[in-house]
Structures are given as C-alpha cells and as structure tokens.
Coordinates of C-alpha atoms in Angstrom, one line a residue:
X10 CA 123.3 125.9 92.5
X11 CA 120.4 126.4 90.0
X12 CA 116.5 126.3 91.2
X13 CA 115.2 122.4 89.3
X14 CA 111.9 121.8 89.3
X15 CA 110.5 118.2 90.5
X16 CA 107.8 116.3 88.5
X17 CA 104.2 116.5 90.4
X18 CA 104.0 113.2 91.8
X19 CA 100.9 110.9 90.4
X20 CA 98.6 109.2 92.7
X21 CA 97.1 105.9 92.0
X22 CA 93.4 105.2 92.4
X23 CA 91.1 102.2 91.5
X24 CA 91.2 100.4 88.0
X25 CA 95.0 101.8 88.2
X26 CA 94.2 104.7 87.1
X27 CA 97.1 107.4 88.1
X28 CA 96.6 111.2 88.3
X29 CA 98.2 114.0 90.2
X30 CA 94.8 115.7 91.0
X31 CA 93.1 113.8 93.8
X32 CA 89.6 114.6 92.5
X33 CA 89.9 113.9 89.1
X34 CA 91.8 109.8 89.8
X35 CA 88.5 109.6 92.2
X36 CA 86.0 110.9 88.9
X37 CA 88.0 108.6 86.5
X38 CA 88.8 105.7 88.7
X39 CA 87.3 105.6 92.1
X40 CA 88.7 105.0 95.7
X41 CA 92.0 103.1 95.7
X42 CA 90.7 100.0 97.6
X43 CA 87.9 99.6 95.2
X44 CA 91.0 97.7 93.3
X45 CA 92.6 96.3 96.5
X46 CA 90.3 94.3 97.8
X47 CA 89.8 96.3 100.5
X48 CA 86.3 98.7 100.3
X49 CA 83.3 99.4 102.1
X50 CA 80.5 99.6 100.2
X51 CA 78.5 101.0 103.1
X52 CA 79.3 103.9 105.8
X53 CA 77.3 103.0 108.7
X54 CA 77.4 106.6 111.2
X55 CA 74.9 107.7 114.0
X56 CA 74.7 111.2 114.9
X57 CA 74.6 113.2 118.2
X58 CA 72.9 116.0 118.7
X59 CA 70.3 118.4 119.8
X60 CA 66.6 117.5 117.9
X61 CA 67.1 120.5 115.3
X62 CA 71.4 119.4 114.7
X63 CA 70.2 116.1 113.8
X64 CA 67.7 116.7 111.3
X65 CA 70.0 119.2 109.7
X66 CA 73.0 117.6 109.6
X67 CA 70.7 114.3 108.1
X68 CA 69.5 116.5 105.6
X69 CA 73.2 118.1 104.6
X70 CA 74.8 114.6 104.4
X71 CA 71.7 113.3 102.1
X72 CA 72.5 116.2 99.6
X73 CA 75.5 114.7 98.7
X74 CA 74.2 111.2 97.3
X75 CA 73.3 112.9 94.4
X76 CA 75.5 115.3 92.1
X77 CA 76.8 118.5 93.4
X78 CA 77.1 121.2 90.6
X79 CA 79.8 123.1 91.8
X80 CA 79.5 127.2 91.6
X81 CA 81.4 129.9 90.4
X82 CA 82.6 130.9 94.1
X83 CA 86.1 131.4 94.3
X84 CA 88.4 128.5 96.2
X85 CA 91.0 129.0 98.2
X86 CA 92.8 126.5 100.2
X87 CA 93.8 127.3 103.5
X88 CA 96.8 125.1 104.0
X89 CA 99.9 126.8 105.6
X90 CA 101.2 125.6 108.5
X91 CA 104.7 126.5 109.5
X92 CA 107.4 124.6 111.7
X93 CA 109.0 127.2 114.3
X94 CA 111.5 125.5 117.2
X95 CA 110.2 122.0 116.7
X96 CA 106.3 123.2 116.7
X97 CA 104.4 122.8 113.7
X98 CA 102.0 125.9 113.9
X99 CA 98.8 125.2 111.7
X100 CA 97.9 128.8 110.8
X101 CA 95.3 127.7 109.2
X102 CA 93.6 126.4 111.8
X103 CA 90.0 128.0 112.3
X104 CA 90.1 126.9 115.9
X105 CA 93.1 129.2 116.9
X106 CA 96.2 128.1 118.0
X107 CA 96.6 126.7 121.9
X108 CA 99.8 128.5 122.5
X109 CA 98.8 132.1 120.8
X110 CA 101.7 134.2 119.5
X111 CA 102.4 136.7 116.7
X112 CA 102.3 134.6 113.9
X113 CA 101.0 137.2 111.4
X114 CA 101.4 136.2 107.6
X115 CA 101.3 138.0 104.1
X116 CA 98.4 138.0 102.3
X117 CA 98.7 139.1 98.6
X118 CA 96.1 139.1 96.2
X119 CA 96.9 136.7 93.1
X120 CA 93.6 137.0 91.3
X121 CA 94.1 139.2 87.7
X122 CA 94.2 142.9 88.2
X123 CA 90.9 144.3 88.1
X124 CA 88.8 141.5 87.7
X125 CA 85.2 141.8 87.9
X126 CA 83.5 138.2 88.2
X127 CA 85.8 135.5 89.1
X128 CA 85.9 132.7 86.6
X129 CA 85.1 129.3 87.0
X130 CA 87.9 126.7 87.5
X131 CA 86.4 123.1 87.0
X132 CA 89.6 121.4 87.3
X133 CA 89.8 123.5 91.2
X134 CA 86.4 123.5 92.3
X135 CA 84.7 120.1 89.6
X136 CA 81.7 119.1 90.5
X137 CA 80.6 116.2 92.9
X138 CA 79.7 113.2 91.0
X139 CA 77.8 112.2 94.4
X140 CA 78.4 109.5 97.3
X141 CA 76.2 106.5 95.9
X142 CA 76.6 102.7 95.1
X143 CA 75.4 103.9 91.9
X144 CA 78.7 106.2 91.1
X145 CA 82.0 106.4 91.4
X146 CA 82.4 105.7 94.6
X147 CA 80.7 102.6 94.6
X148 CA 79.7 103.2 98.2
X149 CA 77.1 105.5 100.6
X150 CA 76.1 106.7 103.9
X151 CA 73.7 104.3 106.4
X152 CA 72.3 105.9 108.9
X153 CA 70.4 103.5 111.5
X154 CA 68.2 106.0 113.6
X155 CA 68.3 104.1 116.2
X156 CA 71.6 104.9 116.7
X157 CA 71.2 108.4 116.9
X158 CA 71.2 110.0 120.4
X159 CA 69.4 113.5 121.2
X160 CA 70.8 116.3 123.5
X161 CA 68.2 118.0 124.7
X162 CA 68.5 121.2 123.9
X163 CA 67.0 122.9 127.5
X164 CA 69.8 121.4 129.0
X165 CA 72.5 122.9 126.7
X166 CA 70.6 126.3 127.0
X167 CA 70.3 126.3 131.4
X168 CA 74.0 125.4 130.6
X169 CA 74.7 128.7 128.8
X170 CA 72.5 130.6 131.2
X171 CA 73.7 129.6 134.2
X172 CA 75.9 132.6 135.9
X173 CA 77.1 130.8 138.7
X174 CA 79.2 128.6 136.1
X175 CA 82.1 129.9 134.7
X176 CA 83.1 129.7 130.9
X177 CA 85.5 126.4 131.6
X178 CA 82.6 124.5 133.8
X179 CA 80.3 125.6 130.6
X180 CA 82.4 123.7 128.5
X181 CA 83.2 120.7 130.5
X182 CA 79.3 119.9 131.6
X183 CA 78.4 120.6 128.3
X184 CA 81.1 118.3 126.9
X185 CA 79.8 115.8 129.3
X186 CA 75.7 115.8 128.1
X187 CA 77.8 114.2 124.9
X188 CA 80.2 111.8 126.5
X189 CA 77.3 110.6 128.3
X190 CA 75.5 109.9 124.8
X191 CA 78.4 108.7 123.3
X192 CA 78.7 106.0 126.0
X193 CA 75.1 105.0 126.2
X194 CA 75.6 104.6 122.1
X195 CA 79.2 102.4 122.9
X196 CA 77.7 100.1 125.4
X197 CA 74.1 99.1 124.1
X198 CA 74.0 99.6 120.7
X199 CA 72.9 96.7 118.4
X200 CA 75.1 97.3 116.0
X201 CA 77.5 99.6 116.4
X202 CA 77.9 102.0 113.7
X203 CA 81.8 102.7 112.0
X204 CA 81.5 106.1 112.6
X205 CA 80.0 109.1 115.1
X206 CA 79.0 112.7 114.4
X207 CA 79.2 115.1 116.8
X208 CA 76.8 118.6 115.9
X209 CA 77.5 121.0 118.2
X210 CA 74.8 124.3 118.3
X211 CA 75.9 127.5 117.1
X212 CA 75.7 129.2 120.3
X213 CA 77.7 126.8 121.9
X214 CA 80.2 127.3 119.2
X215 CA 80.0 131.0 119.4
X216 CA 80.2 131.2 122.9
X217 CA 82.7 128.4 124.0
X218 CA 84.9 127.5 121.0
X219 CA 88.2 128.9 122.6
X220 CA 88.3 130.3 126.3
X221 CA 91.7 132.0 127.4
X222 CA 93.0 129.4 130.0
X223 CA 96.6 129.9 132.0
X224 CA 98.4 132.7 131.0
X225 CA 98.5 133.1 127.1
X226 CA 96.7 129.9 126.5
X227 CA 93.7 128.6 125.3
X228 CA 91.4 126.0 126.2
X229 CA 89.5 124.5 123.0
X230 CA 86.2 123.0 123.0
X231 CA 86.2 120.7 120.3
X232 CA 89.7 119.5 121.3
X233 CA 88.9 118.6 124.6
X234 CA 85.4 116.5 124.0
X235 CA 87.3 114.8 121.0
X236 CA 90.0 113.9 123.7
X237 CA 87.0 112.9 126.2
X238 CA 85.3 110.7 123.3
X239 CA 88.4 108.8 121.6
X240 CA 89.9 107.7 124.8
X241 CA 86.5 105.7 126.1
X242 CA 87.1 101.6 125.7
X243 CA 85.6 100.5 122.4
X244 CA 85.4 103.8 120.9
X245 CA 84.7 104.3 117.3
X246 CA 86.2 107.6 115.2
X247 CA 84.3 110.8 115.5
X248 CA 83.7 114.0 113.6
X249 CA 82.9 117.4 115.2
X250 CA 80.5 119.1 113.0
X251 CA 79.1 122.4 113.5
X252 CA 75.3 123.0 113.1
X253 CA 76.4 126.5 111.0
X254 CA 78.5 124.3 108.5
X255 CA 75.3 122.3 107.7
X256 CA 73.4 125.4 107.7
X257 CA 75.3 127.4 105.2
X258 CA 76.3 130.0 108.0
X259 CA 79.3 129.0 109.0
X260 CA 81.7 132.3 107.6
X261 CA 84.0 131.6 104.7
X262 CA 82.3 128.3 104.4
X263 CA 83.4 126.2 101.4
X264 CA 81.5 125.7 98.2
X265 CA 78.7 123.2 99.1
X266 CA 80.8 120.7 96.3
X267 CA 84.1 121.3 97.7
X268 CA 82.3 120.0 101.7
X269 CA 81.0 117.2 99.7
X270 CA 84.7 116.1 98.2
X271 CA 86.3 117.1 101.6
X272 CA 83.5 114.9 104.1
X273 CA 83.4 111.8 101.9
X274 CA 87.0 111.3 101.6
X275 CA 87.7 112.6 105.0
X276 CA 85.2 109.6 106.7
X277 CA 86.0 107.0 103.9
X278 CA 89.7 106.8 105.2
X279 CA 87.9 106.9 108.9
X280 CA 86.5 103.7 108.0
X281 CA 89.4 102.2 106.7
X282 CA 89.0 102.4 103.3
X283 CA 92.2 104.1 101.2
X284 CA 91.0 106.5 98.4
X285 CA 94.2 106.8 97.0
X286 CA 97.7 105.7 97.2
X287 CA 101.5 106.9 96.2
X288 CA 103.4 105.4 93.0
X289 CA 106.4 105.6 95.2
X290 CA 109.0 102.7 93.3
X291 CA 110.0 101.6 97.3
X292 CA 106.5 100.1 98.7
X293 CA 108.3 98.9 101.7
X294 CA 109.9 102.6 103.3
X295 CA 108.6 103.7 106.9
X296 CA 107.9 107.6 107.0
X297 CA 108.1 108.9 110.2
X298 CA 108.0 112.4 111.1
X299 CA 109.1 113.5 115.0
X300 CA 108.1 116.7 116.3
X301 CA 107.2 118.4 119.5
X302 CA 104.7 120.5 121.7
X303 CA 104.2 122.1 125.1
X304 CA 102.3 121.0 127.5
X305 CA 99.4 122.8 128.6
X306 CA 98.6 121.9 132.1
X307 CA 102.5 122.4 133.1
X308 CA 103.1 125.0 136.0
X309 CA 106.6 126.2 134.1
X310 CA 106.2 126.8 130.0
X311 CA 109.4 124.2 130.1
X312 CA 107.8 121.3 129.7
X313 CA 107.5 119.2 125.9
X314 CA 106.4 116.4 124.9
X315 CA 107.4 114.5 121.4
X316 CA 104.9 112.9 119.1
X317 CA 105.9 110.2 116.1
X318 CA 104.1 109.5 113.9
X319 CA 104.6 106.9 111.2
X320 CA 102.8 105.8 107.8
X321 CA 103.5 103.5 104.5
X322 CA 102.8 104.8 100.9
X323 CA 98.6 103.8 101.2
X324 CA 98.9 106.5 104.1
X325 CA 97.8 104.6 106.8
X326 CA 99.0 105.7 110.0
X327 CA 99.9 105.3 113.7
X328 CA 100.3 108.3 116.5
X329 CA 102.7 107.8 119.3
X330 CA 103.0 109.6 121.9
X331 CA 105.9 109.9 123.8
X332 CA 106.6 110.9 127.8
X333 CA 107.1 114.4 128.8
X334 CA 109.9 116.2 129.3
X335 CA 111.8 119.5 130.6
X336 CA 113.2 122.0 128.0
X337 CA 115.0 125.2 129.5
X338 CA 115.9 127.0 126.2
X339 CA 118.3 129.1 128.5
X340 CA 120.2 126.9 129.5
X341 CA 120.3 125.1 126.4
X342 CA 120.8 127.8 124.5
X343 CA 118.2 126.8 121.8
X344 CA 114.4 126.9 122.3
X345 CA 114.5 123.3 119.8
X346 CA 113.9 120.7 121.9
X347 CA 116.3 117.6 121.6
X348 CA 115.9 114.2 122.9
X349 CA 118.6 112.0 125.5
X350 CA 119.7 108.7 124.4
X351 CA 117.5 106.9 125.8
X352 CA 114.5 108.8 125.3
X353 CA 115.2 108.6 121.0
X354 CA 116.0 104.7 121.7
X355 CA 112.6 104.1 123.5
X356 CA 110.5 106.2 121.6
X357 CA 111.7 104.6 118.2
X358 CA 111.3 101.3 119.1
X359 CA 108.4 101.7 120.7
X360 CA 107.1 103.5 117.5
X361 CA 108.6 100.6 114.9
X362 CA 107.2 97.8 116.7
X363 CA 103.8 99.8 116.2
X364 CA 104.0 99.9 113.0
X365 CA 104.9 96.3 112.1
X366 CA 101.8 95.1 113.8
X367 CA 99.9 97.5 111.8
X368 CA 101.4 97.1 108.7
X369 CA 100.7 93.2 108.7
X370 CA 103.8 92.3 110.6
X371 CA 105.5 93.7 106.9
X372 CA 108.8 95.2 108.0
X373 CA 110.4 98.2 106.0
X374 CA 113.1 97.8 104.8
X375 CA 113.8 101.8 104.6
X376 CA 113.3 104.2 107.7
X377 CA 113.1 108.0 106.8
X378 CA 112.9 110.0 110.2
X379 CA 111.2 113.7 109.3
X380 CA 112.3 115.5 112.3
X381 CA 111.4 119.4 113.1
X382 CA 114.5 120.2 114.8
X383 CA 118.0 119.3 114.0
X384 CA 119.8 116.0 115.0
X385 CA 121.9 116.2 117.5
X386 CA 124.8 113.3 118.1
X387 CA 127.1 112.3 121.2
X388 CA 130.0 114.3 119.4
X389 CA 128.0 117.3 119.2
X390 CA 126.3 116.9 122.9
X391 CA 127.2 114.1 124.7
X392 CA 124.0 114.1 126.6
X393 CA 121.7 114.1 123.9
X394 CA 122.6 111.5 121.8
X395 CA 119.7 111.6 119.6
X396 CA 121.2 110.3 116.8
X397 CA 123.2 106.8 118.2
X398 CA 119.5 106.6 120.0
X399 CA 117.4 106.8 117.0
X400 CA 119.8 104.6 115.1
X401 CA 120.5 102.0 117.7
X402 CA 116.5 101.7 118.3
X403 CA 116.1 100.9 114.5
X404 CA 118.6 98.8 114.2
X405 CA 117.7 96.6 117.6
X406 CA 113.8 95.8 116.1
X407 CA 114.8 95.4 111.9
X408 CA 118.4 94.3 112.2
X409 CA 121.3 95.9 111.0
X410 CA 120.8 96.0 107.2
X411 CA 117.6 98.4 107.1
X412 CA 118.4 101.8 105.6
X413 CA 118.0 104.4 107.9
X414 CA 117.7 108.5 106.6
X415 CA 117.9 111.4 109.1
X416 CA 115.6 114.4 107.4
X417 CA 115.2 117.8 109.1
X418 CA 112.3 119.8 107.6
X419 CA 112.1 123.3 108.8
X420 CA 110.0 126.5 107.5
X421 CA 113.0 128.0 105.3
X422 CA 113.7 131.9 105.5
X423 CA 114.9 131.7 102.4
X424 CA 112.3 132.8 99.6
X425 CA 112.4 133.0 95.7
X426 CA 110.8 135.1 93.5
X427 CA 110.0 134.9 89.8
X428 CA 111.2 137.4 87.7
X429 CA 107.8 137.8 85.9
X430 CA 103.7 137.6 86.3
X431 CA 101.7 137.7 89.3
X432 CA 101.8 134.8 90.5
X433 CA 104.3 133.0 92.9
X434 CA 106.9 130.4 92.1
X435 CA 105.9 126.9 91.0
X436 CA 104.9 124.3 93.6
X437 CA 107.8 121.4 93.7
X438 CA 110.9 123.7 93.3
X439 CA 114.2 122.9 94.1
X440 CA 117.1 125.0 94.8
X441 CA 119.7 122.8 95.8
X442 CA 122.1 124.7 98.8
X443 CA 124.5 122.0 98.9
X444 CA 124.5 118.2 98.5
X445 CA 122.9 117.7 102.1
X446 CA 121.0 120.6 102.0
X447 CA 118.2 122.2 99.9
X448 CA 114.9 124.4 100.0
X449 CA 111.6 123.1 98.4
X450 CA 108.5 124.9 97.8
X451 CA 105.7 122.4 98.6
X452 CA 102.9 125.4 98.0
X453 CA 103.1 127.8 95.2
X454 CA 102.0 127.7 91.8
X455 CA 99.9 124.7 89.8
X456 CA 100.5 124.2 86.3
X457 CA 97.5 121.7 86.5
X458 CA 95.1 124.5 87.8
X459 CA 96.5 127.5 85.9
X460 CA 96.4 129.6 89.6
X461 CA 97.5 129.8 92.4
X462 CA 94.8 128.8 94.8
X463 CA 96.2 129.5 97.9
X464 CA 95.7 132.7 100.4
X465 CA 99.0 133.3 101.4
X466 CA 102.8 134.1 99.8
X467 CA 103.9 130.7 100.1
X468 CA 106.7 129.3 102.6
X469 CA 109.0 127.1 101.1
X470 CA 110.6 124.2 103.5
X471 CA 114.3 123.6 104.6
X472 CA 115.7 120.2 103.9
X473 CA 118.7 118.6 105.5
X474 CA 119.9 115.8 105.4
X475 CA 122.0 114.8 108.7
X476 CA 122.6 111.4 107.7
X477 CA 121.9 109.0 104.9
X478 CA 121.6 106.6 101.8
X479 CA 119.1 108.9 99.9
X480 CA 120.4 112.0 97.7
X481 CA 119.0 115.7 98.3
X482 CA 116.3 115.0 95.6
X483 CA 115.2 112.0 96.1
X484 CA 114.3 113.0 100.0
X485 CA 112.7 116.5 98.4
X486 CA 110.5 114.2 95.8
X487 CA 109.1 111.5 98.4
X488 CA 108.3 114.8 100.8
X489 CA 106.8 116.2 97.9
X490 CA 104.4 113.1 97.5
X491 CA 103.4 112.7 101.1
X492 CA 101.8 116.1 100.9
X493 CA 99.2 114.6 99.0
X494 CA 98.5 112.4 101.5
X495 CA 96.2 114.6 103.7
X496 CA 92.7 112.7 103.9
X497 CA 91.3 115.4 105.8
X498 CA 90.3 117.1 102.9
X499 CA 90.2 116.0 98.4
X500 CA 93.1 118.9 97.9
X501 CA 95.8 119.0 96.2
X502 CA 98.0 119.2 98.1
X503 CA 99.4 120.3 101.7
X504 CA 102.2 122.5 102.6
X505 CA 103.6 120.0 105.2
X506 CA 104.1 115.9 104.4
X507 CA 101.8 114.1 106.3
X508 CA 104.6 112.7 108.7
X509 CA 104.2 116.3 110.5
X510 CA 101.0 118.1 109.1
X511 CA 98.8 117.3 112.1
X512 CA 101.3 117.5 114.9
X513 CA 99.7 120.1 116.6
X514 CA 96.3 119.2 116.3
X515 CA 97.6 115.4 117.5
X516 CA 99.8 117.1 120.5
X517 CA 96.7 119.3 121.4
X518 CA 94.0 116.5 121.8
X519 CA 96.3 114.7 123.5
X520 CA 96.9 117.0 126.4
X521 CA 92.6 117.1 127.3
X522 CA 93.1 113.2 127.5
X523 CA 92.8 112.4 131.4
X524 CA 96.3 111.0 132.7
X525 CA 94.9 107.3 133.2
X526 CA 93.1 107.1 130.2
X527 CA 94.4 104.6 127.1
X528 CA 95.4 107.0 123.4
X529 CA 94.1 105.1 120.4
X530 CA 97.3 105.1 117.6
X531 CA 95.3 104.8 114.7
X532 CA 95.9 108.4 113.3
X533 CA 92.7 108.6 112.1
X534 CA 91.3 109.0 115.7
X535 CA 92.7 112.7 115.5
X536 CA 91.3 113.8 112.4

C-alpha cells in the first residue's frame, strides 16, 4: 500500500468564512455563532483570589482588549498525548501524570542548522486583534467586582507554615478557603456571573501542585479543587489560573499573544458560544470516543473505570462516566481493559440518550464509537460481549436503521520517515495497511506554516476498523477534523480527536469528586 496524503480539513467560522487555521477564520470572520444566532456579546466572570491575585489577574485579562503584537519568541505546541492499554497519557501535561511511569519521548531539534535568531512566523504566532465589541470578536470581558471574593492571604500563609499539617491536609484546607468562596459567590450573588477564575499563589503552586500519594501516585492540587468546585449544585465553569501565568513567571510561558488567543477561545466555548465549527458533509453523526482509567483511591491497582464521551460537528460535548470495575491483566492476559455485555449496553444508552437531550432532541443518524482498546465480541470472548452490547444499546434508543462504525485508535509503533530535509512527515498522512486498517499522522509537518511547530518526533495513530459502513479513509479524514476541535487552546491542531484528547484529565477530576456528589456532563466543566 502507498502512503496518501489527506486534504487539511477547513473549519467554518462566522460570515461563512472557511479556513483550516483556527486563528486566521477567527481574524477574517469571527466566532462561529456570531453567524448562528447563537453569541454572547458579553463574558460576565468574577475572580477568586488573594488581594494581590486579583488585581493581577484583572490587569492581565484587561491587556487583552486591545491588540497584542505578537513577538519573535519561538512557538512550540505542546500537544502529544499517547494511548497505551486503553489510557490516554497526556504527556504534555504540565501538571504531571496521576499514575507516573517511564514515558520518556524524543526530542529532536527541527529548527535550521545553525540558526542564530529565530524568525518570525506570523501565520504561527499572528498577532491578537483583541477581545472587544469593537473587533472581531464582537464580544468582551465584564467583570462585576462585586462578585469577586478575596482569600486572605494570612490564612493561606499559617496554612503553609503550619508543621503539624502534613502536605495532603495543606492542600485540602487550602482547597477549602476556596470552596468556601466559591459557595458564598453560588448562593448570594445578585447576578451570577457565567464564569469563575480561580488564581492560586505561587507558593502554593510551588509547594502543593503534585504531592506523591499511594504508592506511585500522585495527588494533584488543581484537580482535586476543580473536582470540589464543579460538583457543588448550581455551579458555574471554572478556570485555574496561576498567579505566575499572569505575572510572566510561570517557565516556558507562552508568548503574551498566543495566552491571549488560547484564554478567549478557551472561556468563549465555556460560555457556550462555538468559535468554530467542522464542514463535515454528515451534520447529523455522533462521535463518541470510549476510553479508560485507574482508579486512584482503589486498594488493588485492578480497578478501571470507562469514560464516553460524545460530541456533534459544532464540538459541543457531554462526559459520561461510567461505574467501576475490576481488570486483572493476568488473568486476562491483556492489561486493555474490555467491557461485559451489559456494562457496553448500559453505558451506551445511557450516553445516547445524553446526547439527544443535548443536541435538541436531534437524533444522529450515524454513531462512530472511537474506542482505545480493541472490540471484543461473544465469538471472540463470550463474556465480554462488547460489541453485541454496544450495538444492541444503539440500536434500542435510535432504532435499527442508524449506522453504527466500530473505530479503534491506538498510538501506532509503526513510524515513517521522509527520505529528505529536516523536518518530519506531513501532518494528515495515510498509509493504508489493509482495507480495515491504516496508520495516520495527526502531528507532523504543516504546509500552512512552513515548520514543524511541535517539540517532539511525532507519533502517528493506528486505525482499525472492527466493524462498519465507512471506508479506511473516510474514518482517517473525520479523525483528522475532530483534532481541530480542541477549544482549550486557538491551535492547530491536536494529536488526538477530541472524542479521546481529554480522557485523562476527565478520568482524573473525576476520581477527587466525593462518592455522593452529582458529575456535571457538559464537557466544558473539565476544561
């Protein structure tokens, strides 16, 4: 089979304006919803924080109502993340992984030998036309002080000081100084802002980010207040910010345009707006991607747990997750988790039904399941029946003529190399395996930038198809689109489709939750 090369899919932003660079469809067009009927002209936040976080972090988000003149700093995006026996590992992830392990990667340099000064990329790092009614966007930040709630920082330092705590109790009372605010802004505010920023001192941060907890894991500040936070009644999305971010210490902190891009879009999709959309042909097909995690506070490391999530082509999504369960990889010979009959049944349903109340009681017509370990049937293991579960879960909520696709999407250890240059292959290649099976590079190369602009040798994905209507390419070029669905950040691109990019970080927020408490769905939550 020959390597093809698939077209970079174009987005589609306000006055239908398409590009395949997220940044320039916003510069030309503006947010997607500015066209659908469906924008906010105003993002109302309150912040909460010690007295000196606040004022900073007012100051920081004021900067970016007017333009941002990006500089000649280098940009790299930091956007691997890996799928190893059903995990998605974000390696990436400046918080460190829960579950550490030896997941070292290559780091190759791809800048031109011998260069001096690096040279500006406008179309990587443009500048920031700035968050205003008067711009682009067509929309800004509100801030109603009264809103705001102030830690007092003497309490946060005889916190720290304390040596009859230990590092955990550190970060549980300190968590609770901003529960306690967060609740007291839930439960009298006037008018309850859309969104909440959290500033958390540096100290704090350098001090409590990550403590080792049970063995060879880790348990994570910012995970476990977010958990604390999204699971109170009536809660409203949050954003952990750190106090060196809006300082300018924070280490290998972005260029001061690049925050600007990343923030706005990040908390625009908080608020429900959609800054951009896919030009899929099929508006009516339900991604979802199934993947799994352990379970920190289990006394074994057998126990998983699976989480679904599902989105349309606007990227709007839901979380679900499902029940725990035990995994002996001994026994089963496979450290993959699979799921029982009943278990795939349940969860899917449970997941679909989800989804059609969210998606205006619309139902897809098309169900692609992105799954990070293989499908197993009755024939194959008669007690794990994933695929007759999955199927027959479908089937029972949208009836027996919806199309149904069964995807597995692994990290591939197959790698290609080009024969010439520095730089690595080309992001969106294809080498076909067989008709079912395929490997795709989702990173690498971009014609559009002229570089490379990520940090690591890229990782190309495995695709199989286990079942389905779809050929090999078409599943390749729809997982090649919904990596441009990441509205954490303005990039590119991502290496993973956004069906599993945020599995871990979803998996690991949800284990800090308390076991009584209700999980929100709306994906956003977890950002």
């Amino acid at each position: 089979m020959k390597p093809e090369l698939l077209s970079e899919p174009l987005l589609e932003f306000g006055n239908d304006r398409l590009s395949e660079d997220p940044k320039q469809g916003i510069t030309i067009g503006g947010f997607f919803s500015t066209s659908s009927h469906t924008h906010r002209s105003e993002l109302h936040y309150a912040l909460i924080g010690t007295s000196f976080g606040l004022e900073k972090t007012t100051e920081w988000i004021e900067s970016f109502s007017d333009l941002v003149e990006a500089t000649a700093k280098e940009i790299k995006m930091s956007s691997e993340a890996k799928i190893f026996d059903g995990e998605v590992i974000d390696e990436s992830d400046e918080d460190g992984l829960l579950f550490r392990g030896d997941f070292e990667d290559e780091i190759e340099d791809f800048s031109t030998e011998g260069q001096i000064k690096y040279e500006q990329n406008k179309r990587l790092n443009p500048d920031f036309p700035g968050f205003s009614s008067e711009t682009v966007f067509r929309c800004s930040f509100v801030n109603d002080e009264t809103n705001n709630r102030t830690i007092k920082q003497s309490k946060v330092e005889s916190i720290l000081v304390d040596n009859d705590l230990t590092d955990f109790d550190r970060i549980v009372r300190i968590c609770d100084l901003y529960k306690d605010a967060y609740i007291d802004l839930l439960t009298t505010s006037l008018s309850l802002p859309n969104l909440c920023f959290i500033v958390i001192p540096a100290r704090v941060f350098k001090d409590l980010s990550s403590i080792p907890f049970k063995g060879n894991s880790f348990f994570n500040l910012r995970r476990y207040l977010k958990a604390q936070l999204i699971t109170l009644p009536g809660s409203i999305p949050v954003q952990i910010i750190l106090e060196d971010t809006v300082l300018g210490k924070k280490k290998s902190l972005q260029d001061l345009s690049m925050q600007a891009w990343n923030f706005v879009v990040a908390n625009y999709y908080k608020n429900g707006g959609t800054p951009w959309t896919l030009t899929l042909k099929d508006k009516h097909t339900c991604f979802i991607g199934i993947s799994f995690h352990k379970v920190l506070n289990a006394d074994t490391n057998l126990v998983r747990s699976s989480i679904a999530q599902a989105f349309n082509y606007e990227g709007k999504g839901i979380v679900f997750i499902g029940k725990s369960f035990k995994w002996d990889s001994n026994f089963h010979n496979t450290p993959a988790p699979h799921l029982t009959y009943n278990y795939a049944e349940d969860l899917i349903k449970s997941v679909i039904e989800r989804y059609k109340r969210f998606n205006n009681n619309i139902l897809p017509n098309r169900v692609v399941i992105h799954k990070t370990t293989d499908f197993w049937s009755s024939s194959q293991h008669a007690e794990y029946a994933e695929v007759e579960g999955l199927k027959d879960g479908i089937r029972k909520v949208l009836g027996d003529d919806v199309t149904i696709d069964l995807v597995t999407i692994k990290t591939s250890i197959i790698k290609l190399l080009r024969r010439e240059g520095r730089y690595p292959v080309v992001r969106g290649t294809m080498l076909p395996l067989d008709q079912y099976t395929g490997v795709l590079y989702t990173t690498g190369y971009i014609p559009y930038y002229e570089t490379y602009p990520g940090l690591h040798i890229p990782h190309p994905l495995e695709i199989s198809i286990f079942e389905g209507e779809s050929t090999l390419k078409r599943v390749c070029e729809e997982i090649l689109a919904l990596t441009k669905l990441n509205f954490n950040n303005c990039n590119f691109f991502d290496s993973l489709p956004i069906t599993l990019r945020f599995a871990q970080k979803v998996g690991e927020i949800v284990q800090y939750a308390d076991d009584d408490s209700v999980l929100p769905d709306k994906y956003f939550f977890y950002m």
